[in-house]
PDB file of C-alpha atoms in Angstrom:
ATOM      1  CA  MET R   1      -1.412 -68.077 -27.207  1.00 41.00           C
ATOM      2  CA  SER R   2       1.000 -70.031 -28.861  1.00 42.00           C
ATOM      3  CA  GLN R   3       1.735 -73.487 -29.798  1.00 41.00           C
ATOM      4  CA  VAL R   4       4.261 -76.267 -30.028  1.00 41.00           C
ATOM      5  CA  ASN R   5       7.031 -74.439 -32.441  1.00 41.00           C
ATOM      6  CA  GLU R   6       7.280 -76.589 -35.483  1.00 40.00           C
ATOM      7  CA  THR R   7       9.681 -74.774 -37.626  1.00 40.00           C
ATOM      8  CA  THR R   8      13.709 -74.429 -36.773  1.00 42.00           C
ATOM      9  CA  ALA R   9      13.997 -70.922 -37.852  1.00 38.00           C
ATOM     10  CA  SER R  10      11.000 -69.687 -35.165  1.00 40.00           C
ATOM     11  CA  VAL R  11      11.999 -68.580 -31.858  1.00 78.00           C
ATOM     12  CA  VAL R  12      10.696 -69.650 -28.415  1.00 79.00           C
ATOM     13  CA  THR R  13       9.723 -67.076 -26.920  1.00 83.00           C
ATOM     14  CA  GLU R  14       7.325 -69.392 -24.241  1.00 87.00           C
ATOM     15  CA  PHE R  15       7.005 -72.296 -23.072  1.00 89.00           C
ATOM     16  CA  PHE R  16       4.056 -74.800 -22.006  1.00 90.00           C
ATOM     17  CA  ILE R  17       4.292 -76.644 -18.668  1.00 90.00           C
ATOM     18  CA  VAL R  18       2.409 -80.498 -18.975  1.00 89.00           C
ATOM     19  CA  GLY R  19       2.453 -81.223 -15.284  1.00 87.00           C
ATOM     20  CA  PHE R  20       1.956 -85.224 -15.236  1.00 88.00           C
ATOM     21  CA  PRO R  21       2.671 -86.724 -18.790  1.00 85.00           C
ATOM     22  CA  GLY R  22      -0.452 -89.345 -19.896  1.00 80.00           C
ATOM     23  CA  LEU R  23      -2.734 -88.006 -16.963  1.00 82.00           C
ATOM     24  CA  GLN R  24      -5.886 -88.329 -18.254  1.00 85.00           C
ATOM     25  CA  SER R  25      -7.562 -84.914 -18.452  1.00 84.00           C
ATOM     26  CA  LYS R  26     -11.339 -86.120 -16.418  1.00 86.00           C
ATOM     27  CA  TYR R  27      -7.909 -85.846 -13.446  1.00 88.00           C
ATOM     28  CA  TYR R  28      -7.318 -82.451 -14.084  1.00 90.00           C
ATOM     29  CA  SER R  29      -9.129 -81.128 -11.861  1.00 91.00           C
ATOM     30  CA  LEU R  30      -8.209 -84.036  -8.473  1.00 93.00           C
ATOM     31  CA  ILE R  31      -4.261 -83.428  -8.556  1.00 92.00           C
ATOM     32  CA  GLY R  32      -5.242 -79.726  -8.986  1.00 92.00           C
ATOM     33  CA  ALA R  33      -6.688 -79.569  -5.923  1.00 94.00           C
ATOM     34  CA  LEU R  34      -3.949 -82.157  -4.366  1.00 94.00           C
ATOM     35  CA  LEU R  35      -2.194 -80.159  -4.983  1.00 94.00           C
ATOM     36  CA  PHE R  36      -3.715 -76.188  -3.982  1.00 95.00           C
ATOM     37  CA  ILE R  37      -4.236 -78.655   0.097  1.00 95.00           C
ATOM     38  CA  ILE R  38      -0.601 -78.846   0.330  1.00 94.00           C
ATOM     39  CA  TYR R  39       0.785 -75.304  -1.280  1.00 95.00           C
ATOM     40  CA  ILE R  40      -2.246 -73.374   1.623  1.00 95.00           C
ATOM     41  CA  ALA R  41      -0.791 -76.388   3.802  1.00 93.00           C
ATOM     42  CA  VAL R  42       2.413 -75.227   3.121  1.00 93.00           C
ATOM     43  CA  ILE R  43       2.063 -71.651   3.630  1.00 94.00           C
ATOM     44  CA  THR R  44      -0.020 -72.384   7.163  1.00 91.00           C
ATOM     45  CA  GLY R  45       2.387 -74.923   8.506  1.00 88.00           C
ATOM     46  CA  ASN R  46       5.356 -72.851   7.963  1.00 92.00           C
ATOM     47  CA  SER R  47       3.868 -68.627   7.953  1.00 91.00           C
ATOM     48  CA  LEU R  48       2.667 -70.579  11.905  1.00 86.00           C
ATOM     49  CA  ILE R  49       6.493 -71.365  12.522  1.00 86.00           C
ATOM     50  CA  VAL R  50       7.423 -67.597  12.029  1.00 87.00           C
ATOM     51  CA  VAL R  51       4.380 -65.674  13.558  1.00 84.00           C
ATOM     52  CA  LEU R  52       6.221 -68.033  16.836  1.00 82.00           C
ATOM     53  CA  PHE R  53       9.639 -66.674  15.930  1.00 81.00           C
ATOM     54  CA  VAL R  54       8.467 -63.270  15.870  1.00 83.00           C
ATOM     55  CA  ILE R  55       6.242 -63.535  19.099  1.00 80.00           C
ATOM     56  CA  GLU R  56       7.945 -65.453  20.916  1.00 75.00           C
ATOM     57  CA  ARG R  57      11.244 -64.096  22.338  1.00 75.00           C
ATOM     58  CA  ARG R  58      11.902 -67.625  23.681  1.00 73.00           C
ATOM     59  CA  LEU R  59      12.709 -69.473  20.698  1.00 72.00           C
ATOM     60  CA  HIS R  60      15.175 -66.300  19.672  1.00 79.00           C
ATOM     61  CA  LYS R  61      17.705 -68.917  20.000  1.00 83.00           C
ATOM     62  CA  PRO R  62      20.267 -70.957  17.475  1.00 85.00           C
ATOM     63  CA  MET R  63      18.177 -73.838  16.894  1.00 82.00           C
ATOM     64  CA  TYR R  64      14.390 -72.019  16.061  1.00 84.00           C
ATOM     65  CA  VAL R  65      16.642 -69.452  13.219  1.00 89.00           C
ATOM     66  CA  ILE R  66      17.563 -72.506  11.772  1.00 89.00           C
ATOM     67  CA  MET R  67      14.087 -73.092  11.430  1.00 87.00           C
ATOM     68  CA  LEU R  68      12.784 -69.811  10.589  1.00 89.00           C
ATOM     69  CA  SER R  69      15.514 -69.903   7.753  1.00 93.00           C
ATOM     70  CA  LEU R  70      13.968 -73.372   6.312  1.00 91.00           C
ATOM     71  CA  SER R  71      10.163 -72.214   7.302  1.00 92.00           C
ATOM     72  CA  LEU R  72      10.779 -69.422   4.595  1.00 94.00           C
ATOM     73  CA  SER R  73      13.362 -71.084   2.505  1.00 94.00           C
ATOM     74  CA  ASP R  74      10.164 -73.745   2.220  1.00 93.00           C
ATOM     75  CA  ILE R  75       6.985 -71.089   1.701  1.00 95.00           C
ATOM     76  CA  GLY R  76       9.379 -69.324  -1.108  1.00 95.00           C
ATOM     77  CA  PHE R  77      10.085 -72.895  -3.216  1.00 95.00           C
ATOM     78  CA  CYS R  78       5.934 -73.939  -3.145  1.00 94.00           C
ATOM     79  CA  THR R  79       5.378 -70.281  -4.118  1.00 95.00           C
ATOM     80  CA  VAL R  80       7.273 -70.484  -6.564  1.00 94.00           C
ATOM     81  CA  ALA R  81       6.868 -73.737  -8.004  1.00 93.00           C
ATOM     82  CA  LEU R  82       3.279 -74.959  -7.173  1.00 93.00           C
ATOM     83  CA  PRO R  83       1.003 -71.839  -8.614  1.00 93.00           C
ATOM     84  CA  LYS R  84       2.062 -72.393 -12.349  1.00 93.00           C
ATOM     85  CA  VAL R  85       0.937 -76.059 -12.666  1.00 93.00           C
ATOM     86  CA  ILE R  86      -2.048 -76.057 -10.414  1.00 94.00           C
ATOM     87  CA  SER R  87      -3.782 -72.745 -13.051  1.00 93.00           C
ATOM     88  CA  ARG R  88      -2.574 -75.199 -15.659  1.00 92.00           C
ATOM     89  CA  TYR R  89      -4.844 -77.687 -14.246  1.00 92.00           C
ATOM     90  CA  TRP R  90      -7.798 -76.249 -13.297  1.00 93.00           C
ATOM     91  CA  PHE R  91      -7.474 -73.521 -16.216  1.00 90.00           C
ATOM     92  CA  ASN R  92      -5.389 -75.398 -18.866  1.00 86.00           C
ATOM     93  CA  ASP R  93      -3.132 -72.153 -18.715  1.00 87.00           C
ATOM     94  CA  GLY R  94       0.219 -73.948 -18.794  1.00 86.00           C
ATOM     95  CA  TYR R  95       2.003 -71.527 -20.670  1.00 91.00           C
ATOM     96  CA  ILE R  96       4.777 -69.174 -19.729  1.00 91.00           C
ATOM     97  CA  GLY R  97       6.755 -66.899 -20.316  1.00 90.00           C
ATOM     98  CA  PHE R  98      10.705 -67.637 -21.700  1.00 89.00           C
ATOM     99  CA  TYR R  99      11.874 -65.460 -19.487  1.00 90.00           C
ATOM    100  CA  VAL R 100       9.798 -66.226 -16.685  1.00 92.00           C
ATOM    101  CA  CYS R 101      10.311 -69.916 -16.792  1.00 91.00           C
ATOM    102  CA  LEU R 102      14.045 -69.323 -17.183  1.00 92.00           C
ATOM    103  CA  PHE R 103      13.235 -66.940 -13.907  1.00 93.00           C
ATOM    104  CA  GLN R 104      11.470 -69.923 -11.953  1.00 94.00           C
ATOM    105  CA  ARG R 105      14.475 -72.664 -12.588  1.00 93.00           C
ATOM    106  CA  HIS R 106      16.876 -70.179 -10.799  1.00 94.00           C
ATOM    107  CA  LEU R 107      14.573 -69.410  -7.764  1.00 94.00           C
ATOM    108  CA  ILE R 108      13.425 -73.128  -7.840  1.00 94.00           C
ATOM    109  CA  HIS R 109      17.035 -74.148  -7.962  1.00 93.00           C
ATOM    110  CA  TYR R 110      18.057 -71.896  -5.719  1.00 95.00           C
ATOM    111  CA  PHE R 111      15.790 -72.653  -3.221  1.00 95.00           C
ATOM    112  CA  VAL R 112      16.847 -76.593  -3.116  1.00 92.00           C
ATOM    113  CA  THR R 113      19.836 -74.957  -2.963  1.00 94.00           C
ATOM    114  CA  LEU R 114      19.022 -73.076   0.700  1.00 95.00           C
ATOM    115  CA  ASN R 115      17.522 -75.681   1.923  1.00 93.00           C
ATOM    116  CA  SER R 116      20.792 -78.596   2.062  1.00 92.00           C
ATOM    117  CA  LEU R 117      23.342 -75.372   3.300  1.00 94.00           C
ATOM    118  CA  ILE R 118      20.216 -74.970   5.988  1.00 93.00           C
ATOM    119  CA  MET R 119      19.894 -78.729   7.198  1.00 89.00           C
ATOM    120  CA  MET R 120      23.984 -78.763   6.978  1.00 92.00           C
ATOM    121  CA  THR R 121      23.643 -75.830   8.803  1.00 93.00           C
ATOM    122  CA  MET R 122      21.618 -77.432  11.510  1.00 89.00           C
ATOM    123  CA  ALA R 123      23.576 -80.617  11.055  1.00 88.00           C
ATOM    124  CA  LEU R 124      26.404 -78.927  13.026  1.00 91.00           C
ATOM    125  CA  ASP R 125      24.114 -77.077  15.720  1.00 89.00           C
ATOM    126  CA  ARG R 126      23.291 -80.343  16.883  1.00 85.00           C
ATOM    127  CA  TYR R 127      26.757 -81.874  16.292  1.00 88.00           C
ATOM    128  CA  LEU R 128      28.651 -78.392  19.258  1.00 89.00           C
ATOM    129  CA  ALA R 129      24.716 -79.474  21.082  1.00 85.00           C
ATOM    130  CA  ILE R 130      25.775 -82.950  21.638  1.00 83.00           C
ATOM    131  CA  CYS R 131      29.118 -83.584  20.846  1.00 84.00           C
ATOM    132  CA  TYR R 132      30.412 -80.544  22.549  1.00 86.00           C
ATOM    133  CA  PRO R 133      27.219 -78.924  25.395  1.00 83.00           C
ATOM    134  CA  LEU R 134      29.677 -77.333  27.297  1.00 84.00           C
ATOM    135  CA  ARG R 135      31.342 -75.834  24.532  1.00 86.00           C
ATOM    136  CA  TYR R 136      27.591 -75.096  22.538  1.00 86.00           C
ATOM    137  CA  HIS R 137      26.709 -71.920  24.582  1.00 85.00           C
ATOM    138  CA  VAL R 138      29.937 -70.533  24.022  1.00 86.00           C
ATOM    139  CA  SER R 139      30.657 -70.477  20.394  1.00 86.00           C
ATOM    140  CA  MET R 140      27.074 -70.960  18.637  1.00 88.00           C
ATOM    141  CA  THR R 141      25.398 -68.071  19.567  1.00 89.00           C
ATOM    142  CA  ASN R 142      22.700 -66.052  17.496  1.00 87.00           C
ATOM    143  CA  CYS R 143      24.847 -63.740  16.291  1.00 90.00           C
ATOM    144  CA  THR R 144      26.535 -66.962  14.975  1.00 91.00           C
ATOM    145  CA  MET R 145      24.198 -68.665  13.418  1.00 91.00           C
ATOM    146  CA  ARG R 146      22.538 -65.946  11.792  1.00 92.00           C
ATOM    147  CA  LEU R 147      26.791 -65.483  10.142  1.00 94.00           C
ATOM    148  CA  LEU R 148      25.534 -68.678   9.134  1.00 94.00           C
ATOM    149  CA  ILE R 149      22.268 -68.515   7.780  1.00 94.00           C
ATOM    150  CA  GLY R 150      23.268 -65.105   5.735  1.00 95.00           C
ATOM    151  CA  PHE R 151      26.087 -66.966   4.696  1.00 95.00           C
ATOM    152  CA  CYS R 152      23.920 -69.562   3.001  1.00 95.00           C
ATOM    153  CA  TRP R 153      20.773 -67.021   1.716  1.00 96.00           C
ATOM    154  CA  VAL R 154      24.002 -65.224   0.000  1.00 96.00           C
ATOM    155  CA  THR R 155      26.221 -68.242  -1.737  1.00 95.00           C
ATOM    156  CA  ALA R 156      23.518 -70.235  -2.132  1.00 94.00           C
ATOM    157  CA  ILE R 157      23.076 -67.953  -5.623  1.00 95.00           C
ATOM    158  CA  ILE R 158      26.030 -68.547  -7.357  1.00 94.00           C
ATOM    159  CA  GLY R 159      25.431 -72.269  -8.121  1.00 92.00           C
ATOM    160  CA  PRO R 160      21.722 -70.990  -9.587  1.00 93.00           C
ATOM    161  CA  THR R 161      22.558 -68.351 -11.496  1.00 93.00           C
ATOM    162  CA  ILE R 162      25.933 -71.008 -13.075  1.00 92.00           C
ATOM    163  CA  ASN R 163      23.917 -72.967 -14.785  1.00 90.00           C
ATOM    164  CA  VAL R 164      20.987 -69.957 -16.317  1.00 90.00           C
ATOM    165  CA  MET R 165      24.009 -68.187 -17.327  1.00 90.00           C
ATOM    166  CA  GLN R 166      24.726 -71.500 -19.177  1.00 88.00           C
ATOM    167  CA  THR R 167      21.911 -72.269 -20.740  1.00 87.00           C
ATOM    168  CA  VAL R 168      20.906 -68.779 -22.045  1.00 86.00           C
ATOM    169  CA  LYS R 169      23.323 -69.431 -24.561  1.00 85.00           C
ATOM    170  CA  LEU R 170      21.588 -72.484 -25.620  1.00 85.00           C
ATOM    171  CA  PRO R 171      18.981 -71.759 -28.975  1.00 86.00           C
ATOM    172  CA  PHE R 172      15.303 -72.939 -28.369  1.00 86.00           C
ATOM    173  CA  CYS R 173      13.801 -72.745 -31.762  1.00 83.00           C
ATOM    174  CA  GLY R 174      11.898 -76.415 -31.518  1.00 75.00           C
ATOM    175  CA  PRO R 175       9.587 -77.968 -29.402  1.00 81.00           C
ATOM    176  CA  ASN R 176       8.552 -76.177 -25.880  1.00 85.00           C
ATOM    177  CA  MET R 177       6.357 -78.949 -24.340  1.00 89.00           C
ATOM    178  CA  ILE R 178       8.645 -78.711 -20.458  1.00 89.00           C
ATOM    179  CA  LEU R 179       7.544 -82.236 -19.064  1.00 87.00           C
ATOM    180  CA  HIS R 180       7.452 -81.534 -15.870  1.00 88.00           C
ATOM    181  CA  CYS R 181       5.164 -79.455 -13.564  1.00 89.00           C
ATOM    182  CA  PHE R 182       7.865 -76.251 -13.335  1.00 90.00           C
ATOM    183  CA  CYS R 183      10.657 -74.840 -15.487  1.00 90.00           C
ATOM    184  CA  ASP R 184      14.414 -77.201 -14.808  1.00 88.00           C
ATOM    185  CA  SER R 185      17.675 -77.782 -15.908  1.00 87.00           C
ATOM    186  CA  LEU R 186      17.088 -80.394 -17.316  1.00 83.00           C
ATOM    187  CA  SER R 187      13.406 -80.683 -18.919  1.00 85.00           C
ATOM    188  CA  MET R 188      14.428 -76.772 -20.805  1.00 88.00           C
ATOM    189  CA  ASN R 189      17.667 -78.425 -21.582  1.00 87.00           C
ATOM    190  CA  GLN R 190      17.396 -81.211 -23.322  1.00 86.00           C
ATOM    191  CA  LEU R 191      14.257 -79.062 -26.190  1.00 87.00           C
ATOM    192  CA  ALA R 192      17.233 -77.003 -27.057  1.00 86.00           C
ATOM    193  CA  CYS R 193      17.631 -77.582 -31.113  1.00 85.00           C
ATOM    194  CA  ALA R 194      22.322 -77.734 -29.934  1.00 83.00           C
ATOM    195  CA  ASP R 195      24.564 -79.638 -27.737  1.00 80.00           C
ATOM    196  CA  ALA R 196      23.686 -79.314 -24.666  1.00 81.00           C
ATOM    197  CA  THR R 197      25.408 -81.869 -23.938  1.00 84.00           C
ATOM    198  CA  LEU R 198      28.390 -79.504 -21.879  1.00 87.00           C
ATOM    199  CA  THR R 199      25.618 -77.378 -20.403  1.00 87.00           C
ATOM    200  CA  ASN R 200      24.135 -80.729 -18.763  1.00 85.00           C
ATOM    201  CA  LEU R 201      27.599 -82.267 -17.664  1.00 88.00           C
ATOM    202  CA  ILE R 202      28.170 -78.059 -15.999  1.00 89.00           C
ATOM    203  CA  ALA R 203      24.501 -78.651 -14.352  1.00 88.00           C
ATOM    204  CA  TYR R 204      24.820 -81.809 -12.748  1.00 86.00           C
ATOM    205  CA  ALA R 205      28.619 -80.666 -11.630  1.00 89.00           C
ATOM    206  CA  ILE R 206      26.531 -78.467  -9.844  1.00 90.00           C
ATOM    207  CA  ALA R 207      23.767 -80.446  -8.497  1.00 87.00           C
ATOM    208  CA  MET R 208      25.218 -83.206  -6.781  1.00 87.00           C
ATOM    209  CA  PHE R 209      28.197 -80.966  -5.199  1.00 90.00           C
ATOM    210  CA  VAL R 210      25.244 -78.617  -3.953  1.00 89.00           C
ATOM    211  CA  LEU R 211      23.976 -81.886  -2.388  1.00 87.00           C
ATOM    212  CA  LEU R 212      27.515 -83.838  -1.602  1.00 87.00           C
ATOM    213  CA  VAL R 213      29.167 -81.832   0.157  1.00 91.00           C
ATOM    214  CA  PRO R 214      26.546 -80.273   3.014  1.00 90.00           C
ATOM    215  CA  PHE R 215      25.130 -84.381   2.983  1.00 88.00           C
ATOM    216  CA  SER R 216      28.521 -85.795   3.732  1.00 89.00           C
ATOM    217  CA  PHE R 217      28.715 -83.247   6.248  1.00 90.00           C
ATOM    218  CA  ILE R 218      25.627 -84.556   7.448  1.00 88.00           C
ATOM    219  CA  ILE R 219      26.485 -88.085   7.969  1.00 87.00           C
ATOM    220  CA  PHE R 220      29.620 -86.442  10.016  1.00 89.00           C
ATOM    221  CA  SER R 221      28.128 -84.762  11.900  1.00 87.00           C
ATOM    222  CA  TYR R 222      25.257 -87.044  13.041  1.00 84.00           C
ATOM    223  CA  LEU R 223      28.138 -90.211  12.909  1.00 84.00           C
ATOM    224  CA  SER R 224      29.277 -88.440  15.270  1.00 86.00           C
ATOM    225  CA  ILE R 225      26.366 -87.348  17.454  1.00 83.00           C
ATOM    226  CA  LEU R 226      25.780 -91.515  17.733  1.00 80.00           C
ATOM    227  CA  VAL R 227      28.949 -92.138  19.011  1.00 81.00           C
ATOM    228  CA  SER R 228      28.766 -89.382  21.234  1.00 80.00           C
ATOM    229  CA  VAL R 229      25.931 -90.664  22.697  1.00 77.00           C
ATOM    230  CA  LEU R 230      25.893 -94.550  23.047  1.00 75.00           C
ATOM    231  CA  ARG R 231      29.138 -92.695  25.162  1.00 75.00           C
ATOM    232  CA  ILE R 232      25.957 -91.544  27.670  1.00 67.00           C
ATOM    233  CA  ALA R 233      25.566 -94.008  30.571  1.00 56.00           C
ATOM    234  CA  ASN R 234      21.881 -92.778  31.378  1.00 67.00           C
ATOM    235  CA  ALA R 235      19.802 -94.623  29.463  1.00 64.00           C
ATOM    236  CA  GLN R 236      17.135 -91.908  29.624  1.00 65.00           C
ATOM    237  CA  GLY R 237      19.780 -89.415  27.920  1.00 63.00           C
ATOM    238  CA  ARG R 238      21.121 -91.621  25.430  1.00 64.00           C
ATOM    239  CA  MET R 239      16.817 -91.591  23.992  1.00 69.00           C
ATOM    240  CA  LYS R 240      16.627 -88.122  24.587  1.00 64.00           C
ATOM    241  CA  GLY R 241      19.828 -87.810  22.311  1.00 63.00           C
ATOM    242  CA  PHE R 242      18.030 -90.054  19.602  1.00 66.00           C
ATOM    243  CA  SER R 243      15.048 -87.971  19.887  1.00 67.00           C
ATOM    244  CA  THR R 244      16.828 -85.805  19.427  1.00 62.00           C
ATOM    245  CA  CYS R 245      17.954 -86.352  16.011  1.00 66.00           C
ATOM    246  CA  ALA R 246      15.599 -89.374  14.621  1.00 70.00           C
ATOM    247  CA  THR R 247      13.254 -87.009  12.756  1.00 67.00           C
ATOM    248  CA  GLN R 248      15.695 -84.288  11.835  1.00 68.00           C
ATOM    249  CA  LEU R 249      17.792 -88.043   9.752  1.00 73.00           C
ATOM    250  CA  THR R 250      13.765 -88.577   8.644  1.00 74.00           C
ATOM    251  CA  ILE R 251      13.670 -85.467   7.131  1.00 72.00           C
ATOM    252  CA  ILE R 252      17.116 -85.665   5.652  1.00 76.00           C
ATOM    253  CA  THR R 253      16.860 -88.974   4.521  1.00 77.00           C
ATOM    254  CA  ILE R 254      13.512 -87.825   2.770  1.00 78.00           C
ATOM    255  CA  TYR R 255      15.244 -84.644   0.874  1.00 78.00           C
ATOM    256  CA  TYR R 256      18.710 -86.545   0.038  1.00 81.00           C
ATOM    257  CA  MET R 257      18.667 -89.846  -1.190  1.00 79.00           C
ATOM    258  CA  PRO R 258      15.716 -89.906  -3.554  1.00 79.00           C
ATOM    259  CA  ARG R 259      17.084 -86.453  -5.432  1.00 80.00           C
ATOM    260  CA  PHE R 260      20.988 -88.847  -5.962  1.00 78.00           C
ATOM    261  CA  VAL R 261      18.204 -91.846  -8.137  1.00 77.00           C
ATOM    262  CA  VAL R 262      16.956 -88.777  -9.981  1.00 76.00           C
ATOM    263  CA  LEU R 263      20.309 -86.899 -10.556  1.00 75.00           C
ATOM    264  CA  THR R 264      21.450 -90.752 -11.524  1.00 73.00           C
ATOM    265  CA  THR R 265      20.120 -92.341 -13.743  1.00 71.00           C
ATOM    266  CA  SER R 266      19.359 -88.955 -15.802  1.00 64.00           C
ATOM    267  CA  ASN R 267      22.978 -89.800 -16.122  1.00 62.00           C
ATOM    268  CA  ILE R 268      23.213 -93.154 -17.023  1.00 62.00           C
ATOM    269  CA  PRO R 269      20.694 -94.599 -19.421  1.00 58.00           C
ATOM    270  CA  ASN R 270      20.128 -97.654 -18.881  1.00 58.00           C
ATOM    271  CA  ALA R 271      19.136 -96.854 -15.489  1.00 56.00           C
ATOM    272  CA  GLN R 272      16.519 -94.157 -16.617  1.00 62.00           C
ATOM    273  CA  MET R 273      13.093 -93.789 -15.477  1.00 65.00           C
ATOM    274  CA  ASN R 274      10.326 -92.806 -18.073  1.00 73.00           C
ATOM    275  CA  SER R 275       8.989 -89.212 -17.348  1.00 75.00           C
ATOM    276  CA  SER R 276       5.765 -90.069 -15.221  1.00 77.00           C
ATOM    277  CA  GLN R 277       8.161 -91.817 -12.692  1.00 76.00           C
ATOM    278  CA  LYS R 278      10.244 -88.909 -12.461  1.00 81.00           C
ATOM    279  CA  ILE R 279       8.109 -86.593 -11.987  1.00 86.00           C
ATOM    280  CA  GLY R 280       6.336 -88.443  -9.470  1.00 84.00           C
ATOM    281  CA  LEU R 281       9.378 -88.750  -6.963  1.00 83.00           C
ATOM    282  CA  VAL R 282      10.165 -85.370  -7.470  1.00 85.00           C
ATOM    283  CA  MET R 283       6.867 -84.114  -6.157  1.00 87.00           C
ATOM    284  CA  PHE R 284       7.315 -86.536  -3.441  1.00 86.00           C
ATOM    285  CA  TYR R 285      11.239 -85.315  -2.282  1.00 84.00           C
ATOM    286  CA  SER R 286      10.202 -81.247  -3.191  1.00 87.00           C
ATOM    287  CA  LEU R 287       7.039 -81.014  -1.116  1.00 89.00           C
ATOM    288  CA  LEU R 288       7.272 -83.643   1.235  1.00 87.00           C
ATOM    289  CA  PRO R 289       9.516 -81.709   3.985  1.00 86.00           C
ATOM    290  CA  PRO R 290       7.537 -78.535   3.553  1.00 89.00           C
ATOM    291  CA  VAL R 291       4.845 -80.206   4.292  1.00 89.00           C
ATOM    292  CA  VAL R 292       5.649 -82.198   7.053  1.00 85.00           C
ATOM    293  CA  ASN R 293       8.641 -79.785   8.365  1.00 81.00           C
ATOM    294  CA  PRO R 294       6.879 -77.270  10.948  1.00 80.00           C
ATOM    295  CA  PHE R 295       4.140 -80.141  12.476  1.00 77.00           C
ATOM    296  CA  ILE R 296       7.279 -82.644  12.953  1.00 75.00           C
ATOM    297  CA  TYR R 297       8.772 -79.246  14.719  1.00 68.00           C
ATOM    298  CA  CYS R 298       5.616 -78.030  16.867  1.00 63.00           C
ATOM    299  CA  ILE R 299       4.639 -81.480  18.271  1.00 58.00           C
ATOM    300  CA  ARG R 300       8.205 -82.301  18.918  1.00 59.00           C
ATOM    301  CA  ILE R 301      10.023 -79.581  20.685  1.00 62.00           C
ATOM    302  CA  LYS R 302       9.339 -78.386  24.043  1.00 62.00           C
ATOM    303  CA  GLU R 303       9.370 -74.269  23.784  1.00 62.00           C
ATOM    304  CA  ILE R 304       6.707 -75.221  20.594  1.00 64.00           C
ATOM    305  CA  ARG R 305       4.154 -77.023  23.199  1.00 61.00           C
ATOM    306  CA  GLN R 306       4.191 -74.789  26.445  1.00 65.00           C
ATOM    307  CA  PHE R 307       3.431 -71.875  24.156  1.00 63.00           C
ATOM    308  CA  PHE R 308       0.116 -73.743  22.327  1.00 62.00           C
ATOM    309  CA  ILE R 309      -0.068 -75.363  25.668  1.00 65.00           C
ATOM    310  CA  LYS R 310      -0.940 -71.495  27.736  1.00 68.00           C
ATOM    311  CA  TRP R 311      -2.574 -69.892  24.118  1.00 61.00           C
ATOM    312  CA  CYS R 312      -5.060 -72.773  25.016  1.00 62.00           C
ATOM    313  CA  VAL R 313      -4.749 -71.923  28.424  1.00 65.00           C
ATOM    314  CA  HIS R 314      -5.368 -68.398  27.757  1.00 57.00           C
ATOM    315  CA  LYS R 315      -7.670 -68.386  25.193  1.00 58.00           C
ATOM    316  CA  LYS R 316     -10.174 -71.140  27.537  1.00 60.00           C
ATOM    317  CA  ARG R 317     -10.244 -68.213  30.397  1.00 64.00           C
ATOM    318  CA  ILE R 318     -11.430 -65.424  28.041  1.00 60.00           C
ATOM    319  CA  SER R 319     -14.488 -67.513  27.030  1.00 59.00           C
ATOM    320  CA  LEU R 320     -14.711 -68.655  30.908  1.00 57.00           C
ATOM    321  CA  ASN R 321     -14.787 -64.897  31.694  1.00 60.00           C
ATOM    322  CA  ILE R 322     -17.132 -63.697  28.441  1.00 61.00           C
ATOM    323  CA  GLN R 323     -19.261 -66.680  29.797  1.00 58.00           C
ATOM    324  CA  LYS R 324     -19.587 -65.183  32.916  1.00 57.00           C
TER     325      LYS R 324
END
């Protein structure tokens, strides 16, 4: 395995994923185990949503199509991002090929973009359901939702592709240490042995567009929902409306706000965070939603609760029959 290249004439063929800079080696196994547990939790919880959608026909509704897509996106993101950094801490195998790193970066930004578009679609669904309940079942059919989600999956590839095409033009002939837990735009571009200012500006503009446009629509949607809910005379109806949106708003806040902080501080010299703070914040907002999403939805959504109750009763009956 190659070490860090020291001559400017050499060409970088692989990078090394550093992970959390400054972390003492005695904590490597612990961090690797923690990331592995998070990965298993993400795969288990989101796979449960996928299985439920497949076997329970009552879940074949627009809202659950969104949940299915979000679960698949979360599985994809964590499967792309976590195995290499886990390998780095468990086996000290942090080396990743140049083009593999580019591919990982492309997929990571793809799934981030996809999640942003899916959450915008979720906000649209809730907006129509609460603000226009009589029109909802006419305007938001399963076919319409599949088209919207398909649009999200296809268009999410545009921004990451532009990013990668810009990075491929840069020469890499010096350090190859990625100060992150995975390959991303900023971490790779800062290793280029040429001026990457324009490339970074393009990446920043794309990231802000991907975040700001859906976030602005989400804010508009939930403000409209809030106004509609406050007009409901029935107190129980108001509580139901607030309850429907509260969880989604919490996840959306966790998803968007820290990203704005990281993007802003990365481009304001006097406001920059150190590497450990930035990586810690990135891992927090990247991994928390995929872990908690399926469990929150399983607890709060009536049809899913009913499915689990029915499944538990069925299992109990089988157990009693076996005992008899």
